[in-house]
Amino acid sequence: MGNVTAVTEFVLVGFPNSYEVEIIFFVVFLLAYVVTVLGNALIIVLVYTDCHLRSPMYYFLSNLAFIDISVTSSVVPKMLANIMSEKKTISFAGCFSQSYFFFLLATTGFILFAITSYDRYVAICNPLRYPTIMTERVCSQLVLGAWMGGFIWILPSVVLKVRLPYCGPNVIDHYFCDSAPLLHLACTDVQLIELIDFVLSLFLLLSSLALTVVSYAWIISTVFRIPSAQGRQKTFATCASHFTAFSLGFGLSIFLYVRPSQMNSVHLNKILSVLSSLMTPLLNPFIFSLRNQQMKEAWKNVLHNCLGMAKEARKP
């Protein structure tokens, strides 16, 4: 068959149910999507407008917030459109584009999480050298490196999948073009590509985990040497939000993608994918805001300014 493909579009099954239940799904996912976009967008605005948040940690946090918005936006709008549509289709090019951008953004996010853990290590374990190590130029280069790393990491696998023959069926039992359901529609042996995906996912997640664990091991040993209890509590609070968000995203991704074959439990994969692509980005703004004193102060300043503007607008 060569590389000729007969399939021009795919059908995304999504969450098949009665019309009333699908309406409930639509409302819940729409509200979650709006809150996710607004919450992460507000974090970006706060970081770039509040002078107290002009530090490398918050610069990386703003990039993670942008990735959360982008990851969610790569899958949720199409999912919402399909819920309300009888023809739940996506074009061949659209499907692979969605798959590529979703995994590009997710990969970049994990690299950025590892970079953020290194930033916390330098800030806490080498505070005197921190301003000279984590300069603005270095931070920009690290973020650019994360994006380039994601691009290079994901591209070969996607190119291999695009070149496979797809001659039917074209029904994907998922709400977006996830790697495993899409791969198993190919009319050829896909064991090699499955192995490549497994190795790439394993190496990415374990290397990010290793760097984060090593960084936090040094951080914890340094924190316990801080003489005052208040100092220890403040330092732990600064790192807790990052580690919580990393653990949530890492745990879900391990269950989803670090398996030689991901087709054993389709329904479980869909549930975990919703948690990974929608719920985690939804929770991250709350995790970073509620566990971080500087973010709390920034939120208070914004609310105070908004209330002040509202009072001024009501004056005759």
Steps between C-alpha positions, in 0.01 A plus 500: 500500500802728534422826675166565327218590740135452417369672814431873463335558838456334838197463724555591866261292712547717810257418782200335330186534707144630495439856380423624853822354643704644214354845577618460860846399373504805273412744780750346747787492249421851374502645851823315583659629178397862566630487860824339380565768238404789729696367799820440308464824303468694825820338628681617184361852542597510868856388430553767234327787687591446868852619582521254792474206258794599279714196573608188306258276692198704394637537148503120471157487667356736236636273226343197669170689517524574127563131433198404713280732292644363176474131597136542597423707189653236274233243591203649688346732234485213249361269767225753585416545130473123453274460805249737339542358151354189341802466270787457743781514246845654471708522183809287447731805518305646792528177697876473467543873563297469820702198611830672424423825680352322802812289554735786409342716770490218756866414437604864528306522825689210656834650396393833654400324822852355522650845430283653774620240750860590411412868549367424849815299577727792406283754686495302826832316498712778341314822585807727471581377149137486387487848335817427301396147396133554413537817298230625265699375201549154652128472583405594144746246361361227729142570388606505134688173557186343652295592191771379262534180703128433475504565125794266436373233741153463347560564129656162395218294653231713335674483160513120524127483584399734216681280249314184607219367275150568637240311295215467753334477742527867592323505839710616797352397835617817670410870525821615328769353273700327769806307391402139573141498362620679186796269454287187516293610201801453272480210254844368587711373790553784751702321767821687416333842523328395823841409639645834388213687670549296816876563513462873430227539764695297754821695451326839509299431814777322690761764417261779610419302814867433575600866471202607712561238771873579520428875515243457776721261694765774517232758578358296790845438647570875480162597649553280805820692570309832517500596870161674522170311467348798318778492241451127443124543462537787252748303288284188496193706403689647204588155364183312596287640217754408233550149636123441534433603139793292375388190694145526365608534136777243530281236666228523236750490213671191641169310502409627153815476291773296669361163391615287205136475383242766589188333356424269792246733665353755260244639747761537774727683254219743417435578865869550574538714187221730620679534834830568323385738225222687684493447875874547562519834312180600683649428844847645439402869546340413834799290606750774415286778651377344823839362607708808414497812716626735228230381259239553772622856550492561124139375485405727791658800326307424181169467687571818694575692179189361328278599794657845501435544128140381545441757775648777285279397207185525716579855608296768317 
